[in-house]
């Protein structure tokens, strides 16, 4: 593979930078770069800007409203977005359920749901994990029983990210108990306003309401909301998770976080000198930067293979493991740079318009919250231990 951008790719990068210079709202960029809270309205405002530019659905075919970018162009967009402070797109609609609908859905489902995702009319969440089914997702228990032209759904989902905002959820449900676990699962699209659905908040260690429990009690779902074939949902789930895991590597996010770490370490003092000049600390920064460079090259290799007509395979598991380890290592170093000031945690300091006195460094609360929250990176999307098993089996042949 050629590691250098072509003239056309460099021109595209210039186009992206010009767009972000002109269109990215300063308040949103400040929140992202300062690790402050983003509201639902912030996400919707930025989605509208992207949609008007035609750059929202970068993974979709043009016929459905997508943009014809090469994988390298998508990579450039991701890197520049992180550098500028662009909020990450909420992935559940545009990057997760939409590709499944495009590949496996009916024409009616495509015509109904895809335009609503583009316009922001629908906010999707993901109904995969359950109290007894996380990385071992095939052991899920939520049942869907066919009764005439509807399914009756009963069960519980958990860790449902931003489910409090969603009006739609895509769910894995068990439709057959007489076959092995993976063969009895189906993929349903469910309106969150349907009677029988209850959403309860889970407040995480950083004090945020990011995730939820979702309960289904005799929820009536039209059979036309089944994606693909009954009992074949595991195939569609694996297709979705392959792309999710590649994105979880967060190479662009890690580059932006590493730059923030260097700036922070340049301001913090140790024995009267900038912390970044401390031999032990600078060595830690150097090591994580080397690891990040290696992961970035691996990411480009996978991008190049996709550009040649392939799709991410077990390599996405390898990238998910390494990428999440790097992000957590950068979070840890940032927390260490703040030192004991990270201990007194004031949740209100996470708001950009907070005008009270800071207990310590103004970076302390966001960095502590990020450190706490990002412990999840090596767990969700399939735990890193499970991903290592996939790599050992599919790549190493063990």
Coordinates of C-alpha atoms in Angstrom, one line a residue:
X1 CA 0.0 0.0 0.0
X2 CA 1.1 3.6 -0.6
X3 CA 1.3 5.5 2.7
X4 CA 1.3 8.9 1.1
X5 CA -1.9 10.8 0.1
X6 CA -2.4 11.4 -3.6
X7 CA -2.9 14.9 -5.0
X8 CA -6.6 14.2 -5.2
X9 CA -6.7 13.1 -1.6
X10 CA -4.8 16.2 -0.5
X11 CA -7.2 18.4 -2.4
X12 CA -10.1 16.6 -0.6
X13 CA -8.4 17.3 2.8
X14 CA -8.2 21.0 1.9
X15 CA -11.9 20.9 1.0
X16 CA -12.7 19.3 4.4
X17 CA -10.7 21.9 6.2
X18 CA -12.4 24.8 4.4
X19 CA -15.8 23.3 5.2
X20 CA -15.0 22.9 8.9
X21 CA -13.5 26.4 9.1
X22 CA -16.7 27.8 7.8
X23 CA -19.4 25.6 9.1
X24 CA -18.4 24.0 12.4
X25 CA -20.1 26.0 15.3
X26 CA -17.5 27.4 17.7
X27 CA -19.5 26.5 20.8
X28 CA -19.8 22.8 19.7
X29 CA -16.1 22.6 18.9
X30 CA -15.2 24.1 22.3
X31 CA -17.3 21.5 24.0
X32 CA -15.7 18.7 22.1
X33 CA -12.1 19.9 22.6
X34 CA -12.7 20.6 26.3
X35 CA -14.4 17.3 26.9
X36 CA -17.6 19.1 28.0
X37 CA -21.2 17.8 27.8
X38 CA -22.9 17.8 24.4
X39 CA -26.7 18.1 24.4
X40 CA -29.1 16.3 22.0
X41 CA -29.7 19.7 20.4
X42 CA -25.9 20.0 19.7
X43 CA -25.9 16.7 17.9
X44 CA -29.0 17.6 15.9
X45 CA -27.7 21.0 14.9
X46 CA -24.4 19.5 13.6
X47 CA -26.3 16.7 11.8
X48 CA -28.4 19.2 10.0
X49 CA -25.2 21.1 8.8
X50 CA -23.7 17.8 7.6
X51 CA -26.9 16.7 5.9
X52 CA -27.2 20.0 4.0
X53 CA -23.6 19.5 2.8
X54 CA -24.5 16.0 1.8
X55 CA -21.7 14.6 4.1
X56 CA -23.7 12.9 6.8
X57 CA -24.1 9.3 5.4
X58 CA -20.6 8.6 4.3
X59 CA -21.0 4.8 4.4
X60 CA -24.2 4.8 2.3
X61 CA -24.6 4.2 -1.4
X62 CA -25.4 7.4 -3.3
X63 CA -28.8 6.1 -4.4
X64 CA -30.0 6.3 -0.8
X65 CA -28.6 9.7 0.0
X66 CA -25.0 8.7 0.7
X67 CA -21.8 10.3 -0.5
X68 CA -19.3 8.6 -2.8
X69 CA -16.2 8.8 -0.7
X70 CA -13.3 6.3 -0.9
X71 CA -12.2 4.6 2.3
X72 CA -9.2 6.9 2.3
X73 CA -11.4 10.0 2.1
X74 CA -13.5 8.6 5.0
X75 CA -10.2 8.2 6.9
X76 CA -9.2 11.8 6.1
X77 CA -12.6 13.0 7.2
X78 CA -12.4 11.2 10.5
X79 CA -8.9 12.5 11.3
X80 CA -9.7 16.1 10.4
X81 CA -13.0 15.9 12.3
X82 CA -11.2 14.9 15.5
X83 CA -8.5 17.6 15.0
X84 CA -11.1 20.3 14.6
X85 CA -13.4 19.2 17.5
X86 CA -16.3 17.8 15.5
X87 CA -18.7 15.8 17.6
X88 CA -18.9 12.1 16.7
X89 CA -22.1 11.2 14.9
X90 CA -24.4 9.2 17.0
X91 CA -23.8 5.9 15.2
X92 CA -26.9 3.8 15.9
X93 CA -28.9 5.1 13.0
X94 CA -26.6 6.3 10.3
X95 CA -23.7 3.9 10.8
X96 CA -25.3 0.8 12.3
X97 CA -28.9 0.0 11.6
X98 CA -28.9 1.8 8.2
X99 CA -26.2 -0.4 6.6
X100 CA -28.2 -3.5 7.8
X101 CA -31.4 -2.1 6.3
X102 CA -29.6 -1.3 3.0
X103 CA -28.1 -4.7 2.7
X104 CA -30.9 -7.0 4.2
X105 CA -34.0 -4.9 4.5
X106 CA -37.0 -4.7 2.2
X107 CA -37.5 -1.9 -0.3
X108 CA -40.4 -0.6 1.9
X109 CA -38.1 -0.5 4.9
X110 CA -35.4 1.4 3.0
X111 CA -38.0 3.9 1.7
X112 CA -39.4 4.4 5.2
X113 CA -36.4 4.6 7.5
X114 CA -33.4 5.8 5.5
X115 CA -34.8 9.3 4.7
X116 CA -35.9 9.7 8.4
X117 CA -32.3 8.9 9.5
X118 CA -30.9 11.5 7.1
X119 CA -33.3 14.2 8.2
X120 CA -32.9 13.4 11.9
X121 CA -36.5 12.7 12.3
X122 CA -35.6 9.3 13.9
X123 CA -33.1 8.9 16.7
X124 CA -32.1 5.3 17.0
X125 CA -30.7 3.2 19.9
X126 CA -29.3 -0.3 20.0
X127 CA -31.1 -3.2 21.8
X128 CA -28.4 -5.9 22.0
X129 CA -27.0 -6.4 25.5
X130 CA -29.0 -7.9 28.3
X131 CA -28.3 -8.5 32.0
X132 CA -27.1 -12.1 31.1
X133 CA -25.9 -11.5 27.6
X134 CA -23.1 -9.1 26.9
X135 CA -20.1 -10.3 25.1
X136 CA -21.9 -13.7 25.0
X137 CA -24.6 -12.1 23.0
X138 CA -26.0 -15.3 21.6
X139 CA -27.4 -16.2 25.1
X140 CA -30.0 -13.3 24.9
X141 CA -33.4 -14.1 26.4
X142 CA -35.7 -11.4 25.1
X143 CA -38.5 -13.2 23.3
X144 CA -40.6 -12.3 20.3
X145 CA -43.6 -14.6 19.5
X146 CA -45.4 -14.3 16.2
X147 CA -49.1 -13.8 16.5
X148 CA -50.8 -13.1 13.2
X149 CA -49.2 -10.0 11.6
X150 CA -47.4 -8.9 14.8
X151 CA -44.7 -10.1 17.1
X152 CA -45.2 -9.9 20.9
X153 CA -42.0 -8.9 22.6
X154 CA -41.1 -9.5 26.2
X155 CA -37.7 -9.1 27.9
X156 CA -35.1 -6.6 28.9
X157 CA -32.2 -4.8 27.3
X158 CA -29.4 -3.0 29.2
X159 CA -26.6 -0.5 28.6
X160 CA -28.8 1.2 26.0
X161 CA -26.8 4.2 25.1
X162 CA -28.8 7.5 24.8
X163 CA -32.1 5.5 24.8
X164 CA -33.7 8.3 26.7
X165 CA -33.5 10.4 23.5
X166 CA -34.5 7.6 21.0
X167 CA -37.8 7.1 19.3
X168 CA -36.6 3.9 17.6
X169 CA -34.6 0.8 18.7
X170 CA -33.2 -2.1 16.7
X171 CA -33.4 -5.2 18.7
X172 CA -32.0 -8.8 18.7
X173 CA -34.8 -11.0 19.9
X174 CA -35.2 -14.8 20.3
X175 CA -37.8 -16.2 17.9
X176 CA -36.9 -19.9 18.1
X177 CA -35.9 -21.8 21.2
X178 CA -35.7 -25.2 19.4
X179 CA -32.4 -24.6 17.6
X180 CA -28.9 -23.7 18.8
X181 CA -28.6 -20.2 20.2
X182 CA -27.2 -18.3 17.2
X183 CA -29.9 -19.8 14.9
X184 CA -32.9 -18.7 16.8
X185 CA -32.4 -14.9 16.8
X186 CA -34.2 -12.3 14.7
X187 CA -33.6 -8.6 14.0
X188 CA -36.6 -6.3 14.8
X189 CA -37.1 -2.5 14.3
X190 CA -39.3 -1.3 17.2
X191 CA -41.0 2.1 17.8
X192 CA -40.0 3.3 21.3
X193 CA -43.4 4.9 21.8
X194 CA -45.2 1.5 21.6
X195 CA -47.2 0.7 24.7
X196 CA -45.3 -1.7 27.1
X197 CA -41.8 -0.1 26.7
X198 CA -40.2 1.4 29.8
X199 CA -36.9 3.2 29.8
X200 CA -35.0 3.5 33.1
X201 CA -31.8 5.5 33.5
X202 CA -28.4 4.1 34.6
X203 CA -26.2 6.8 36.1
X204 CA -22.6 6.0 35.4
X205 CA -19.5 6.5 37.6
X206 CA -18.9 10.0 36.1
X207 CA -22.4 11.1 37.1
X208 CA -23.8 11.0 33.6
X209 CA -27.1 9.7 32.2
X210 CA -25.7 8.0 29.1
X211 CA -27.0 4.5 29.3
X212 CA -30.4 2.9 30.2
X213 CA -32.3 -0.2 30.9
X214 CA -35.2 -0.9 28.5
X215 CA -38.0 -3.2 29.5
X216 CA -40.5 -4.8 27.0
X217 CA -43.8 -6.1 28.4
X218 CA -46.2 -7.5 25.7
X219 CA -44.9 -5.0 23.2
X220 CA -46.8 -5.4 19.9
X221 CA -44.4 -5.0 16.8
X222 CA -45.7 -5.3 13.2
X223 CA -44.2 -8.3 11.4
X224 CA -43.2 -6.0 8.6
X225 CA -40.6 -4.6 11.0
X226 CA -38.6 -7.8 10.8
X227 CA -35.3 -7.3 8.9
X228 CA -34.4 -10.1 6.6
X229 CA -35.5 -13.6 7.5
X230 CA -36.8 -14.9 10.8
X231 CA -34.1 -16.7 12.9
X232 CA -31.3 -15.2 10.7
X233 CA -30.7 -12.1 12.9
X234 CA -27.3 -13.4 14.1
X235 CA -25.9 -13.0 10.6
X236 CA -27.1 -9.4 10.5
X237 CA -25.8 -8.7 14.0
X238 CA -22.3 -9.9 13.0
X239 CA -22.4 -7.8 9.9
X240 CA -23.2 -4.7 12.0
X241 CA -20.6 -5.5 14.7
X242 CA -17.7 -5.8 12.3
X243 CA -18.1 -2.2 11.2
X244 CA -18.8 -1.1 14.8
X245 CA -15.5 -2.6 16.1
X246 CA -13.5 -0.9 13.4
X247 CA -14.9 2.4 14.4
X248 CA -14.3 1.7 18.1
X249 CA -10.5 1.9 17.5
X250 CA -10.9 5.7 17.5
X251 CA -7.6 6.5 15.8
X252 CA -8.5 10.1 15.1
X253 CA -9.9 10.5 18.7
X254 CA -6.6 9.2 20.1
X255 CA -4.5 11.6 18.0
X256 CA -6.6 14.5 19.2
X257 CA -6.4 13.3 22.8
X258 CA -2.6 12.8 22.6
X259 CA -2.2 16.3 21.4
X260 CA -4.3 17.5 24.3
X261 CA -2.2 15.4 26.7
X262 CA 1.1 17.0 25.4
X263 CA -0.4 20.5 25.8
X264 CA -1.5 19.6 29.3
X265 CA 1.9 18.2 30.3
X266 CA 3.5 21.3 29.0
X267 CA 1.5 23.5 31.4
X268 CA 1.7 21.3 34.5
X269 CA 4.9 21.6 36.5
X270 CA 7.0 19.0 38.4
X271 CA 9.9 20.3 40.4
X272 CA 9.6 23.6 38.8
X273 CA 9.8 22.3 35.2
X274 CA 7.1 21.3 32.7
X275 CA 5.9 17.8 33.3
X276 CA 6.6 16.9 29.7
X277 CA 10.3 17.3 30.4
X278 CA 10.2 14.7 33.1
X279 CA 12.1 11.7 31.8
X280 CA 9.7 9.0 33.1
X281 CA 6.6 10.8 31.9
X282 CA 7.9 11.8 28.5
X283 CA 8.9 8.1 28.0
X284 CA 5.3 7.1 28.7
X285 CA 4.0 9.6 26.2
X286 CA 6.6 8.4 23.6
X287 CA 5.5 4.8 24.0
X288 CA 1.8 5.5 23.6
X289 CA 2.6 7.7 20.6
X290 CA 4.6 4.8 19.0
X291 CA 1.7 2.4 19.7
X292 CA -0.7 4.9 18.1
X293 CA 1.4 5.3 15.0
X294 CA 1.5 1.6 14.6
X295 CA -2.3 1.3 15.0
X296 CA -2.9 4.1 12.5
X297 CA -0.8 2.3 9.9
X298 CA -2.8 -0.9 10.6
X299 CA -6.0 1.1 10.2
X300 CA -4.8 2.4 6.9
X301 CA -4.0 -1.2 5.8
X302 CA -7.6 -2.2 6.6
X303 CA -8.9 0.8 4.8
X304 CA -6.8 -0.1 1.7
X305 CA -8.2 -3.6 1.7
X306 CA -11.8 -2.3 1.9
X307 CA -11.0 0.0 -1.0
X308 CA -10.0 -3.0 -3.0
X309 CA -13.5 -4.4 -2.6
X310 CA -13.2 -6.4 0.6
X311 CA -14.7 -5.8 4.0
X312 CA -13.3 -5.7 7.5
X313 CA -12.9 -9.2 9.0
X314 CA -11.1 -10.4 12.1
X315 CA -8.7 -7.5 11.6
X316 CA -11.4 -5.2 13.0
X317 CA -11.2 -7.2 16.2
X318 CA -7.4 -6.7 16.4
X319 CA -7.9 -3.0 15.7
X320 CA -10.6 -2.7 18.4
X321 CA -8.3 -4.2 21.0
X322 CA -5.3 -2.1 20.3
X323 CA -7.2 1.1 19.7
X324 CA -9.1 0.9 22.9
X325 CA -6.0 0.1 24.9
X326 CA -4.3 3.2 23.5
X327 CA -7.3 5.4 24.2
X328 CA -7.3 4.2 27.8
X329 CA -3.6 4.7 28.1
X330 CA -3.9 8.3 27.0
X331 CA -6.8 8.9 29.4
X332 CA -4.6 7.4 32.2
X333 CA -1.7 9.7 31.4
X334 CA -3.9 12.7 31.3
X335 CA -5.3 11.8 34.7
X336 CA -1.8 11.4 36.1
X337 CA -0.8 14.8 34.7
X338 CA -3.6 16.4 36.7
X339 CA -2.6 14.3 39.7
X340 CA -4.6 14.7 42.9
X341 CA -6.7 17.4 41.4
X342 CA -8.7 14.7 39.6
X343 CA -10.0 13.4 42.8
X344 CA -12.6 16.1 43.8
X345 CA -15.1 15.7 41.1
X346 CA -17.7 18.4 40.5
X347 CA -20.2 17.3 37.8
X348 CA -21.3 20.8 37.0
X349 CA -17.8 21.6 35.7
X350 CA -18.6 19.5 32.7
X351 CA -20.9 22.2 31.4
X352 CA -19.2 24.7 29.0
X353 CA -21.2 27.6 30.6
X354 CA -20.2 26.7 34.2
X355 CA -19.4 30.0 35.8
X356 CA -18.6 28.9 39.3
X357 CA -15.2 28.4 41.0
X358 CA -13.2 25.4 39.9
X359 CA -12.0 23.2 42.7
X360 CA -8.7 22.8 41.0
X361 CA -7.5 22.8 37.3
X362 CA -10.4 23.5 34.9
X363 CA -9.4 20.4 33.0
X364 CA -9.7 18.1 36.1
X365 CA -13.4 17.3 36.0
X366 CA -13.5 16.5 32.2
X367 CA -10.4 14.4 32.4
X368 CA -11.5 12.5 35.4
X369 CA -14.9 11.9 33.9
X370 CA -13.3 10.7 30.6
X371 CA -11.0 8.4 32.5
X372 CA -13.9 6.8 34.4
X373 CA -16.2 6.6 31.4
X374 CA -13.6 5.1 29.0
X375 CA -13.0 2.1 31.1
X376 CA -16.0 0.7 29.1
X377 CA -14.1 0.9 25.8
X378 CA -12.4 -2.5 26.3
X379 CA -15.8 -4.1 27.3
X380 CA -18.5 -2.9 24.9
X381 CA -18.7 -3.9 21.2
X382 CA -17.5 -7.3 22.4
X383 CA -15.0 -7.4 25.3
X384 CA -11.3 -7.3 24.3
X385 CA -10.9 -10.8 25.7
X386 CA -13.5 -12.1 23.3
X387 CA -11.8 -10.1 20.4
X388 CA -8.5 -11.8 21.2
X389 CA -10.2 -15.2 20.9
X390 CA -11.5 -14.1 17.5
X391 CA -8.0 -13.0 16.4
X392 CA -6.4 -16.2 17.7
X393 CA -8.9 -18.4 15.8
X394 CA -9.5 -16.4 12.6
X395 CA -6.0 -14.9 12.0
X396 CA -3.6 -17.2 13.8
X397 CA -5.5 -20.4 13.3
X398 CA -5.2 -21.5 16.9

